[in-house]
Coordinates of C-alpha atoms in Angstrom, one line a residue:
X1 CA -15.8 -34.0 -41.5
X2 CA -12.9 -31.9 -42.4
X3 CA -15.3 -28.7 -41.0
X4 CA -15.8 -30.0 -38.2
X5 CA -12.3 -30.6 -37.0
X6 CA -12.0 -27.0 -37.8
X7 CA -14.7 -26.1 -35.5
X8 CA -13.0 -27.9 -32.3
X9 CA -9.6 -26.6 -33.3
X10 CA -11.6 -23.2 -33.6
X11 CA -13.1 -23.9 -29.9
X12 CA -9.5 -25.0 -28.6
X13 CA -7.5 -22.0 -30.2
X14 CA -10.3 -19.3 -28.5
X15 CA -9.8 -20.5 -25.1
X16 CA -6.7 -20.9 -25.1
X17 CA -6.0 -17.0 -26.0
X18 CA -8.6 -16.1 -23.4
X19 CA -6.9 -18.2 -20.8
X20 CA -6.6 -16.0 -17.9
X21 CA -3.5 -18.0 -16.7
X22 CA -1.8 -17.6 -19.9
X23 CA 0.5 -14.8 -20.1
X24 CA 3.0 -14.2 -23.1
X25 CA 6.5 -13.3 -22.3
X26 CA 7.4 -11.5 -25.8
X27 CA 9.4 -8.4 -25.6
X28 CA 11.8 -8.1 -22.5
X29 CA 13.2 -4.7 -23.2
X30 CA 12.9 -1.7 -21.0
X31 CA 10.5 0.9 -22.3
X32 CA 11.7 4.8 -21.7
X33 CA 9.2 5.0 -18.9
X34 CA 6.4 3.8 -16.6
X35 CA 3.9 5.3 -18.6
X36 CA 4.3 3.2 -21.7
X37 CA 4.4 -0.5 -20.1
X38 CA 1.2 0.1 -18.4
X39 CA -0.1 1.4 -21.5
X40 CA 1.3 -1.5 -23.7
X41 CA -0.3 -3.7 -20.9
X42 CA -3.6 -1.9 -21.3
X43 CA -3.3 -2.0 -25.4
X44 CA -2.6 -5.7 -25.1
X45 CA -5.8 -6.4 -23.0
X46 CA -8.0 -4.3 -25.8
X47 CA -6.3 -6.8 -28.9
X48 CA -7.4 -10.1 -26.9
X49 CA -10.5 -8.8 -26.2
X50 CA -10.7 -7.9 -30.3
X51 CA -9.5 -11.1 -31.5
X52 CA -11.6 -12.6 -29.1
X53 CA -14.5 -11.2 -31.1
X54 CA -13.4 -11.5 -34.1
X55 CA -12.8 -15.6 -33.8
X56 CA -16.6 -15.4 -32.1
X57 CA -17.9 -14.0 -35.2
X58 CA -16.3 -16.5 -37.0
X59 CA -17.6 -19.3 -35.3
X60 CA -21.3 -17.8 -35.5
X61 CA -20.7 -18.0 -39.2
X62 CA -19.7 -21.6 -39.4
X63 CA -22.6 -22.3 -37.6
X64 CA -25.1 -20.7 -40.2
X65 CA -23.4 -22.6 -42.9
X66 CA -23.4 -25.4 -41.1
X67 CA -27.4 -25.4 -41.0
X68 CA -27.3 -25.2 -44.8
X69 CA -24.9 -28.0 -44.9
X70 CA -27.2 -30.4 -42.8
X71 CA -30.8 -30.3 -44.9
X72 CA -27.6 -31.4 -47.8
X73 CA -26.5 -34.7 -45.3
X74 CA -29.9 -35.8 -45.9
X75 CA -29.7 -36.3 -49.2
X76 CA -26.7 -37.8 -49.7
X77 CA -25.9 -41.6 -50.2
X78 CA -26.5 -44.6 -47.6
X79 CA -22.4 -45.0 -47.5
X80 CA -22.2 -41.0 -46.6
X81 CA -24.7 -41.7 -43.5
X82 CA -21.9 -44.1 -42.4
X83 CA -19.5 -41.3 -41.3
X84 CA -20.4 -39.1 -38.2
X85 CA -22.7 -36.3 -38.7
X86 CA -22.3 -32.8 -38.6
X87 CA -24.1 -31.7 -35.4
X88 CA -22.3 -34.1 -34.0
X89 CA -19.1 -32.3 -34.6
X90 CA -21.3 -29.3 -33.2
X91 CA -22.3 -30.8 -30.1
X92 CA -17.8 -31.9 -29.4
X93 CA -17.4 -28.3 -30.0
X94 CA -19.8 -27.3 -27.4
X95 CA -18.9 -30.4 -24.9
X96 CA -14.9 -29.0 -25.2
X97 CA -16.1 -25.4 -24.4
X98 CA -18.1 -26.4 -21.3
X99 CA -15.4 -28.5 -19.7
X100 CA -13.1 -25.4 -20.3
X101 CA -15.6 -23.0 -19.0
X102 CA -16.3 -25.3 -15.6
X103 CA -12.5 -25.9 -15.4
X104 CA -12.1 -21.6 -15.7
X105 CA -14.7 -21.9 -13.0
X106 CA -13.5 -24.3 -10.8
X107 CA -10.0 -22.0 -10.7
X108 CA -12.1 -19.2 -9.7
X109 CA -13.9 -20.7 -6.8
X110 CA -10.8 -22.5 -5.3
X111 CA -9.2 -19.0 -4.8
X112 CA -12.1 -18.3 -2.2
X113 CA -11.4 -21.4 -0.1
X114 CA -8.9 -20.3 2.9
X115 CA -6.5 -23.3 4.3
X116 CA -7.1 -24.1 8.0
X117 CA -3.3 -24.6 9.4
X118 CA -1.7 -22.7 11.8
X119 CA 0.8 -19.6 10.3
X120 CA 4.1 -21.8 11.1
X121 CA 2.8 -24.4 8.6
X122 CA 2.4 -22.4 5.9
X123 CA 1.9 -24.6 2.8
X124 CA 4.8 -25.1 0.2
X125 CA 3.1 -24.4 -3.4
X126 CA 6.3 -25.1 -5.4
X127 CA 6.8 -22.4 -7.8
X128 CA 2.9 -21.4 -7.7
X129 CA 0.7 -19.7 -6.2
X130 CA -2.8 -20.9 -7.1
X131 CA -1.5 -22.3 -10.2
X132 CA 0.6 -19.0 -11.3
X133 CA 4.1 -19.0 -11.8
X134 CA 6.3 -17.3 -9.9
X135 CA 10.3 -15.6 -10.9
X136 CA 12.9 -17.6 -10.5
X137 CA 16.6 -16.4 -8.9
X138 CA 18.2 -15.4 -11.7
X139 CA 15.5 -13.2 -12.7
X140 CA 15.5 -12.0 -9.2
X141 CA 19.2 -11.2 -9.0
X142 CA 19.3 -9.4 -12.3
X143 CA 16.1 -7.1 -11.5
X144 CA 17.0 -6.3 -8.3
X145 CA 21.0 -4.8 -9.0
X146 CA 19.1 -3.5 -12.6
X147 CA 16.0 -1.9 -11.4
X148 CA 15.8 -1.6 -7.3
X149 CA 19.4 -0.5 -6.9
X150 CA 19.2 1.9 -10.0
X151 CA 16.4 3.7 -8.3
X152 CA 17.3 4.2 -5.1
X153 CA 21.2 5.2 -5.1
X154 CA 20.7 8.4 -4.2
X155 CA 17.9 7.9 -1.3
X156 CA 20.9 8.5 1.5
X157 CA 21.7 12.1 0.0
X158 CA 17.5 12.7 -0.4
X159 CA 17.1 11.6 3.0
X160 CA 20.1 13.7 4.6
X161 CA 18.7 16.5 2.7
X162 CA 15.2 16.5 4.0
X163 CA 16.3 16.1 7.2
X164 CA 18.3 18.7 7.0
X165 CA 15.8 21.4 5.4
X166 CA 12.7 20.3 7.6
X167 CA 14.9 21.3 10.7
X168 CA 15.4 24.3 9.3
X169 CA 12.2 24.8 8.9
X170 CA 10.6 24.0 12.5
X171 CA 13.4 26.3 14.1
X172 CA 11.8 29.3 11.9
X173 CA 8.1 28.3 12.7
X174 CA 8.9 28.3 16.6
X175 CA 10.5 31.7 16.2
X176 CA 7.0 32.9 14.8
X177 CA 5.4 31.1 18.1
X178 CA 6.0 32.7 21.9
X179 CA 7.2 29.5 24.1
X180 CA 5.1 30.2 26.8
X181 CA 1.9 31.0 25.7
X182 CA 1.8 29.3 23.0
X183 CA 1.7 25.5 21.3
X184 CA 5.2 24.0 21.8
X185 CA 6.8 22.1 18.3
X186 CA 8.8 19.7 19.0
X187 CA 12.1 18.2 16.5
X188 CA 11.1 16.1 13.4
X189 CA 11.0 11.9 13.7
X190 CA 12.0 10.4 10.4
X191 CA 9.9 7.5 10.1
X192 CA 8.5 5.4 6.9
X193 CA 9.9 3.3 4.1
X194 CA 12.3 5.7 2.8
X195 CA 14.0 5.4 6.5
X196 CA 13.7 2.0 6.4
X197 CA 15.4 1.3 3.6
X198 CA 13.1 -0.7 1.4
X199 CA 11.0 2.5 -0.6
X200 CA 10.8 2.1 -4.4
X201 CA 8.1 3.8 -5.4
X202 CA 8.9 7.0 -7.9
X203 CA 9.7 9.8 -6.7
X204 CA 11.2 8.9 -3.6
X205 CA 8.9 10.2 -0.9
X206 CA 10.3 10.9 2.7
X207 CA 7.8 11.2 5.9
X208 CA 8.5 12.7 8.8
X209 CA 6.3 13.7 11.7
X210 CA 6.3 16.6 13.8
X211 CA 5.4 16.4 17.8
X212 CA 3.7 19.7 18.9
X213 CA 2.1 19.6 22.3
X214 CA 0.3 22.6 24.4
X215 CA 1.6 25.5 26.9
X216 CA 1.9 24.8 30.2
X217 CA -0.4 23.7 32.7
X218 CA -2.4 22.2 30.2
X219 CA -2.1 18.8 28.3
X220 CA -3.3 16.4 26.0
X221 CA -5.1 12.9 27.5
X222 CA -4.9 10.8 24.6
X223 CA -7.5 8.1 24.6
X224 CA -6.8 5.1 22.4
X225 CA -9.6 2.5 21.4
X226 CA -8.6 0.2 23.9
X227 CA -9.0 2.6 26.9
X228 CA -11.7 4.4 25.4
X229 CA -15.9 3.7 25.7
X230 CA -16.8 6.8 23.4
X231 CA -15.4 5.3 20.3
X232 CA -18.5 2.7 18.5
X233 CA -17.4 -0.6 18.6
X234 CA -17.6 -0.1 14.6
X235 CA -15.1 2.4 14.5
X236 CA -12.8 0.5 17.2
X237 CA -9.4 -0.1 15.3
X238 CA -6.1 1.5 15.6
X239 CA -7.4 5.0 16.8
X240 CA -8.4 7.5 19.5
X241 CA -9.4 11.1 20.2
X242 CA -7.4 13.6 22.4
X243 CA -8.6 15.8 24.9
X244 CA -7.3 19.2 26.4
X245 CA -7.1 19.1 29.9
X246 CA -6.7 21.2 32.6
X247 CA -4.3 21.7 34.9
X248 CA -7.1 19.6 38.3
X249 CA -7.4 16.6 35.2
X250 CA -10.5 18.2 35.0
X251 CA -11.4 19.2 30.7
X252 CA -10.8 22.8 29.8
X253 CA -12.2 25.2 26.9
X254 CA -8.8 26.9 26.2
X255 CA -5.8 28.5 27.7
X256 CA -7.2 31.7 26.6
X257 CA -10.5 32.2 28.4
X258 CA -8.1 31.9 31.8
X259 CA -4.9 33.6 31.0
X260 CA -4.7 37.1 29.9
X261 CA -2.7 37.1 26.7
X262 CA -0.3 39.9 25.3
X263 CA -1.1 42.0 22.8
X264 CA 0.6 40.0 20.2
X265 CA -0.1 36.3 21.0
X266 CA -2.0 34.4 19.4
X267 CA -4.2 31.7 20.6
X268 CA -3.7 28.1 18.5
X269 CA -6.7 26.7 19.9
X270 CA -9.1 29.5 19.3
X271 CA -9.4 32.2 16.9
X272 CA -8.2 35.8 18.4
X273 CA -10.1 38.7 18.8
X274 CA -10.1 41.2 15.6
X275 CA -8.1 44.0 17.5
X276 CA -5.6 41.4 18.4
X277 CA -2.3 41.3 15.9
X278 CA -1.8 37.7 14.6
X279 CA 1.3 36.1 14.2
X280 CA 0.4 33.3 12.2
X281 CA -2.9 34.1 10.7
X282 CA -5.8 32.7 8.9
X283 CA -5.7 29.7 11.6
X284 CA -8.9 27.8 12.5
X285 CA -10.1 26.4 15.9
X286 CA -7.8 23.2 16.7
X287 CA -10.4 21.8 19.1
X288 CA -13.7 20.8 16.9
X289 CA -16.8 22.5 17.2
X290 CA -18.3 22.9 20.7
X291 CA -16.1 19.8 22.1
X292 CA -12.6 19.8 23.7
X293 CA -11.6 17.4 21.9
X294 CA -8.4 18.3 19.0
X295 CA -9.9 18.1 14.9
X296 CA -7.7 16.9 12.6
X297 CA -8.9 18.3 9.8
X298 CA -8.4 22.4 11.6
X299 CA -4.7 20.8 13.1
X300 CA -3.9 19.9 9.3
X301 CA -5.0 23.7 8.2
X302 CA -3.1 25.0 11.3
X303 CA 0.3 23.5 10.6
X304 CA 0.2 24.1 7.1
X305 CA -0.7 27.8 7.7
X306 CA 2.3 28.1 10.2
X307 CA 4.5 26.4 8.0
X308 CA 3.7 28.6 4.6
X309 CA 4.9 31.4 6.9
X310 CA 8.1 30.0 8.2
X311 CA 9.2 29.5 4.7
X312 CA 8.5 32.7 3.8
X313 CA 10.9 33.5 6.7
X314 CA 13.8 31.1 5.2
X315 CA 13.1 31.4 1.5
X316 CA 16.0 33.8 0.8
X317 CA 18.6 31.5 2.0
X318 CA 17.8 28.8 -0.4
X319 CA 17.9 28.4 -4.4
X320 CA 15.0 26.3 -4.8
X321 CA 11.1 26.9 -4.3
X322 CA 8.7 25.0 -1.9
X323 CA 5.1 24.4 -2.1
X324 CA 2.5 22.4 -1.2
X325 CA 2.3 19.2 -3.8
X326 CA -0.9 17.9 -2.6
X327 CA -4.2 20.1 -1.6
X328 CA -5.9 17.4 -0.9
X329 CA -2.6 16.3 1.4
X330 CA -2.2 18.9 4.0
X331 CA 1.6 18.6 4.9
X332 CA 2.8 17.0 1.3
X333 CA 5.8 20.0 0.2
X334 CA 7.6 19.2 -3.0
X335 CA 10.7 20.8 -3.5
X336 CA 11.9 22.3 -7.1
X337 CA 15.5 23.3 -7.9
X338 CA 16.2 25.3 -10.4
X339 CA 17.4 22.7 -12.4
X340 CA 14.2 21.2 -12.5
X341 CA 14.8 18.4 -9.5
X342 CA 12.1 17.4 -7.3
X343 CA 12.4 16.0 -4.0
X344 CA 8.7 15.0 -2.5
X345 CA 8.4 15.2 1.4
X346 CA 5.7 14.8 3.9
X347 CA 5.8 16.5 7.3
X348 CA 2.6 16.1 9.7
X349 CA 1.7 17.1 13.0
X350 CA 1.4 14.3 15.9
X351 CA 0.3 14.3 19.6
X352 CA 2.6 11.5 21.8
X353 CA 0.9 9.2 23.6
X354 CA 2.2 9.6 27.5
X355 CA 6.4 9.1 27.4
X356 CA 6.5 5.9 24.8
X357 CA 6.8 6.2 21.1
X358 CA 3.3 6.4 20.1
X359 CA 2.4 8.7 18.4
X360 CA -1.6 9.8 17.0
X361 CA -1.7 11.2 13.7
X362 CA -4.1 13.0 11.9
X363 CA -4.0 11.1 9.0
X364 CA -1.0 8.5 6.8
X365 CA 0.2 10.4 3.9
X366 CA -1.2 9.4 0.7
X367 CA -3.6 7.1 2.3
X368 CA -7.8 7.9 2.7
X369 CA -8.7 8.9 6.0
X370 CA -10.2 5.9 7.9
X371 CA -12.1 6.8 10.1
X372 CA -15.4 9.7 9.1
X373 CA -15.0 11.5 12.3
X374 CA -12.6 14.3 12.5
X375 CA -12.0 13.7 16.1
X376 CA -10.5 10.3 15.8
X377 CA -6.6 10.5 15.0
X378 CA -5.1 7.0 14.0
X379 CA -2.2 5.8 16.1
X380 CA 1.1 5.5 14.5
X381 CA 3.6 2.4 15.5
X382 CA 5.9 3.3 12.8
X383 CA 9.0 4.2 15.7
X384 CA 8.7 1.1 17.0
X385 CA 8.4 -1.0 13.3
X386 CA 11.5 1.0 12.3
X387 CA 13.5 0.1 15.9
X388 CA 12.8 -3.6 15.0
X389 CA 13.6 -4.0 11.9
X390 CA 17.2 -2.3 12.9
X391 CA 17.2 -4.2 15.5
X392 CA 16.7 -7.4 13.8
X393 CA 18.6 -6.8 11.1
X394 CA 21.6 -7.1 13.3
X395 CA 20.8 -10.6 13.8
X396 CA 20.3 -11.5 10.2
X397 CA 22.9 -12.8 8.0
X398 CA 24.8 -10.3 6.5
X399 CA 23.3 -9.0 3.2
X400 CA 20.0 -10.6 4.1
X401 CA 16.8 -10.6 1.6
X402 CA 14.1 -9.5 3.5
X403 CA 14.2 -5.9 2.4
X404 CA 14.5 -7.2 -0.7
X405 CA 11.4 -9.3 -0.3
X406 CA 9.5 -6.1 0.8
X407 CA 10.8 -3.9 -2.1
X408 CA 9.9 -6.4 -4.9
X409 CA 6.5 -7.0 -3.8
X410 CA 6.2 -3.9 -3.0
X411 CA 6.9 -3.0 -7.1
X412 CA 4.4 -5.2 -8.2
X413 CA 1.8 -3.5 -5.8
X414 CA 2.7 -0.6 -6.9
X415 CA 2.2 -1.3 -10.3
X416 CA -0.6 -3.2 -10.5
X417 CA -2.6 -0.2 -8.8
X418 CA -1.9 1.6 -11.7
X419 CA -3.4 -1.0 -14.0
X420 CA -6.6 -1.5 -12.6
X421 CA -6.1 0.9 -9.7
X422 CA -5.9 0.8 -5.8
X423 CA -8.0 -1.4 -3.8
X424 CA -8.0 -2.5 -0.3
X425 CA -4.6 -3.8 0.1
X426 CA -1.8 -2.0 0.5
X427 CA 1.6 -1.5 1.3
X428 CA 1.6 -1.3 5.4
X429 CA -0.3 -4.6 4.8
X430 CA 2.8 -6.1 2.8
X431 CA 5.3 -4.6 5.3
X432 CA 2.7 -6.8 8.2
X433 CA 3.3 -9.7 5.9
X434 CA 7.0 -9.6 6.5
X435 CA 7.3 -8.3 10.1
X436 CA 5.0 -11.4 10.5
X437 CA 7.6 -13.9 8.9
X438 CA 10.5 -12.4 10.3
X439 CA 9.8 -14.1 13.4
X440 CA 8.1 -17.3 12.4
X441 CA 11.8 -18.2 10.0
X442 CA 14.8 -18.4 11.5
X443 CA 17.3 -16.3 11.2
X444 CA 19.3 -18.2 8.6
X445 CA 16.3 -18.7 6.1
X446 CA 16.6 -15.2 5.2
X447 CA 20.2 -15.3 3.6
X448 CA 20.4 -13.2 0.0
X449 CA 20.4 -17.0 -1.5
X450 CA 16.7 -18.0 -0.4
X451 CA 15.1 -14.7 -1.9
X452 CA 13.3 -17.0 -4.0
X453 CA 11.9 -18.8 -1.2
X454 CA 11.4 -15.8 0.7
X455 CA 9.3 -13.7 -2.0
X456 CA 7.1 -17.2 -2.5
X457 CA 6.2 -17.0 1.3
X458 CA 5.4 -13.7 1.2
X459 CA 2.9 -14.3 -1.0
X460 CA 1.7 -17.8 0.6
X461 CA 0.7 -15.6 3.2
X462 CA -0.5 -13.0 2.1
X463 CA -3.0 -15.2 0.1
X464 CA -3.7 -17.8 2.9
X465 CA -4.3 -14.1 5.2
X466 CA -6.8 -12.9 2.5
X467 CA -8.8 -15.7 1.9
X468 CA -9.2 -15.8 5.6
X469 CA -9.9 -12.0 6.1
X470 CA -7.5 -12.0 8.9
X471 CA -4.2 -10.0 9.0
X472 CA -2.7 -9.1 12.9
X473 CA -1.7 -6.1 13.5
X474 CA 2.2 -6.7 14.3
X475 CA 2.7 -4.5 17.4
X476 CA -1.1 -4.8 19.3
X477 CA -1.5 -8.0 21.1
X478 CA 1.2 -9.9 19.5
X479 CA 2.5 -12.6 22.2
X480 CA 5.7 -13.3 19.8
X481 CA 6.9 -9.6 20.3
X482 CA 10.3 -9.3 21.6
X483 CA 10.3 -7.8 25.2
X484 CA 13.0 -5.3 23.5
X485 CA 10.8 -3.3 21.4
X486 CA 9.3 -2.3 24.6
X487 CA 5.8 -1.1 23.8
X488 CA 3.4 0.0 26.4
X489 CA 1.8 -3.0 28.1
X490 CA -1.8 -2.0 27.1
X491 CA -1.4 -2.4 23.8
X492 CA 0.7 -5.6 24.3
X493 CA -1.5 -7.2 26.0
X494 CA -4.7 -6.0 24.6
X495 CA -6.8 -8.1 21.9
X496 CA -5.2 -8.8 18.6
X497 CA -6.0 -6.1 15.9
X498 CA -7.5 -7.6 12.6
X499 CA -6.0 -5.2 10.0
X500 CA -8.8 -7.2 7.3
X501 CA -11.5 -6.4 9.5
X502 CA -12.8 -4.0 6.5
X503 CA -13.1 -7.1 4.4
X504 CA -15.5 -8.6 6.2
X505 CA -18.0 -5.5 6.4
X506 CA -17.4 -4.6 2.4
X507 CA -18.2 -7.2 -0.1
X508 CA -17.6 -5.3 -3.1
X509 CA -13.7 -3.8 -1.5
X510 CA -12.7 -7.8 -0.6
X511 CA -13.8 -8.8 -4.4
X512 CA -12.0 -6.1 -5.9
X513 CA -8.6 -6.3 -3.8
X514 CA -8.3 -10.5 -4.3
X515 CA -9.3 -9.3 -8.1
X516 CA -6.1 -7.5 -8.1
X517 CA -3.9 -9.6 -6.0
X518 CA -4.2 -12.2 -8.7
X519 CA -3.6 -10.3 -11.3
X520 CA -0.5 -8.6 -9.4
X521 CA 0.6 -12.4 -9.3
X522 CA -0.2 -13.5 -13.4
X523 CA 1.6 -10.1 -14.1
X524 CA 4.6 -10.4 -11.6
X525 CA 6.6 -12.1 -14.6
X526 CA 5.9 -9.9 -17.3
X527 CA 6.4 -6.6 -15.3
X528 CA 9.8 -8.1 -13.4
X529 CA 10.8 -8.7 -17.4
X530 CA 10.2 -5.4 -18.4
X531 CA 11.7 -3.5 -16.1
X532 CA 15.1 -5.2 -16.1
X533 CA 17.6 -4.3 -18.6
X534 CA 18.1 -7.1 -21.7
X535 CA 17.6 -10.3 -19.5
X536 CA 19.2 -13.4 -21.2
X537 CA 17.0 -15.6 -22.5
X538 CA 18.1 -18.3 -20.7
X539 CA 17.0 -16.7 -17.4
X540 CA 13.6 -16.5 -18.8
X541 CA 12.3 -19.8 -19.8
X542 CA 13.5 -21.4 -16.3

């Protein structure tokens, strides 16, 4: 009898170390780097999964003995029969383990049913989500000043800097360029988290894009998805192709094949003859092959061409080199001081659509290309997304939490990709999320006191958005949009955009990303903890 109340307590003790919604909060000191606490996170996995074997073997064992043990029971005396048998104790072992397993289960499947109410009436889950536990405001409080304000104090001199440099640099690339012949660059737009106050991902990375548009009398008719009936109704989404056109609207070749060029201009749309003398060389067709219609891919190889020889112009005024930190990431300069700084920086070429600000661009830094055409060019809101939140910040309470919101999450995204790597959610999706709850709150919900509350909607929604497979685009046929961001009427009016859509064509991606959302939820606690600085106990066990 005593063996087989070892065998249940054996059964008991296993799952409850391979419960996947148990998650120990041992050691809250900061390691020296990011390197090591995903690497002690990874090491911790491998020592369940070994004990996990190791108590299997035992029980495999018990049961072998435990067949020696029952030809013995039948042998023994009339008063021995009297207490319960040994495969009974088997069989409570096995009918514990099964009610576990189906209660494991259970958890699993309720994560795939989405609720049906209305995003206003957003369910209150306490302090879960799904049954995981979510940080508490002291915790918050002591990350955020310890962590989030530690890493970005110096993102106002990185910015000013960039800023700074990049114009530098476009003023040397138009002197390599004749004005009137030739592709017209336009100033730099600072755009992105890092201008928007709520980047925390190491190293700070600024984006910046650079308008360029053609010589006179010829122009670019951007055609966006929703004006457009040569783009599949697969590939339909937040995209568009741009044409050159002539100066009767009618579609041109090139500027070249009409206009008699100097001996030393160069042609950005089409190669030059060989007895021609290039001023920016090595540069491929801009338009793709045997269309009129601008590649990304050749834009990409053109700008980065023109800009390698405007530095090479500047170089000698500066103590610092530049290169390209990225060859996969055309536009992606990282800057090295001599004292072994880096500041990271992307600058990309854009096309505006007609006088607003929308802009198409070939392609988001550090983000796969969506689309498998080189002639489609995604369209950029992120002017407008940076004009509101200023905008609405205004009308906030002062030293409100919604960057904040966005920054922590934003962390645990982060870091979770680099445990069991990226997936189909990411951080544009977050920033949705809260452009999306900005305006169903009001105003005084998102004082620095309700963070907690704040963070838990976030990720309410989120969850409730990916169990339905629907996330709006915040800008494109949003009917809650203030009149003062002032975006074109097409797009205001047109059909909401379903950022998820992807979801719903790739099994696999959706599996993978809810995978990781859940696991960016059971490991929120642990990561918070271990990147704060000696967090009192007290604050931990709340």
């Amino acid at each position: 009898m005593q063996f087989g109340i070892f065998k249940v307590c054996l059964v008991v003790v296993t799952a409850i170390v391979n419960h996947p919604l148990l998650f120990p909060n041992e050691n809250t000191t900061l390691p020296a780097t990011d390197e090591q606490i995903i690497q002690k996170m990874k090491d911790r996995e491998e020592s369940l999964k070994a004990e996990q074997m190791h108590l299997e073997q035992m029980f495999s064992s018990t049961v072998i003995k435990e067949k020696g043990e029952e030809e013995e029971a039948s042998e023994k005396t009339e008063a021995a029969a009297d207490e319960p048998p040994l495969d009974f104790w088997s069989a409570l072992s096995m009918v514990i383990f099964l009610m576990i397993e189906i209660w494991r289960q259970d958890f699993q499947e309720g994560s795939a049913q989405a609720p049906s109410k209305e995003e206003d009436d957003l369910p209150f889950l306490g302090n879960n989500c799904q049954g995981v536990s979510l940080l508490n405001k002291e915790t918050l409080a002591i990350f955020y000043e310890q962590y989030i304000r530690l890493t970005t104090h110096d993102a106002v001199k990185t910015r000013e800097f960039v800023e700074g440099f990049a114009d530098d640099l476009l003023e040397a690339l138009r002197s390599i360029c004749n004005r009137d012949k030739d592709m017209e660059v336009e100033n730099s737009i600072c755009i992105g988290s890092m201008y928007e106050t709520w980047s925390v991902k190491k190293p700070l990375t600024c984006d910046l894009i650079v308008p360029f548009a053609p010589p006179e009398p010829y122009q670019f008719r951007c055609q966006p998805w929703i004006s457009s009936h040569s783009i599949s109704p697969d590939k339909q989404g937040d995209c568009g192709t741009i044409q050159v056109i002539g100066p009767d609207n009618v579609s041109k070749g090139c500027v070249c094949d009409r206009t008699k060029l100097g001996e030393d201009m160069l042609c950005l749309l089409h190669n030059p003859t060989p007895n021609k003398t290039k001023v920016v060389r090595d540069i491929d067709l801009l338009c793709s092959k045997d269309t009129d219609f601008l590649d990304t891919i050749q834009v990409m190889k053109w700008f980065q061409s023109a800009v390698t020889i405007a530095w090479g112009k500047i170089s000698h005024k500066y103590d610092f080199d530049l290169a390209f930190s990225h060859l996969d990431t055309p536009g992606a300069l990282r800057v090295k001081f001599r004292s072994g700084k880096i500041i990271n920086f992307n600058i990309t070429p854009v096309v505006q659509f007609e006088d607003s600000d929308l802009y198409f661009i070939s392609h988001f830094p550090n983000s796969p290309r969506p689309h498998d055409s080189n002639i489609q060019w995604v369209l950029s809101f992120a002017v407008y997304e940076k004009r509101f939140l200023k905008d609405i910040a205004k009308k906030l309470p002062v030293n409100s939490c919604h960057l904040s919101c966005l920054q922590i999450v934003s962390f645990l995204h982060s870091k979770q990709c680099q445990i069991t790597g990226s997936s189909g959610l990411t951080t544009y999706h977050l920033k949705t999320v809260l452009l999306h709850l900005l305006l169903s709150r009001p105003f005084s919900d998102w004082d620095v006191v309700m963070l907690e509350e704040r963070l838990r909607d976030m990720f309410v929604m989120l969850e409730k958005c990916l169990l339905e497979k629907k996330l709006y685009h915040f800008m494109v046929g949003n009917p809650k949009l203030p009149e003062s961001v002032n975006i074109p009427e097409s797009f205001h009016c047109a059909e909401p955009l379903n950022l998820f859509r992807s979801f719903v064509l790739n099994r696999d991606l959706y599996q993978k990303t809810l995978v990781m959302f859940y696991e960016m939820l059971k490991n929120a606690t642990v990561l918070i903890n271990e990147y704060s600085l000696r967090l009192p106990s007290s604050s931990l066990n709340k």
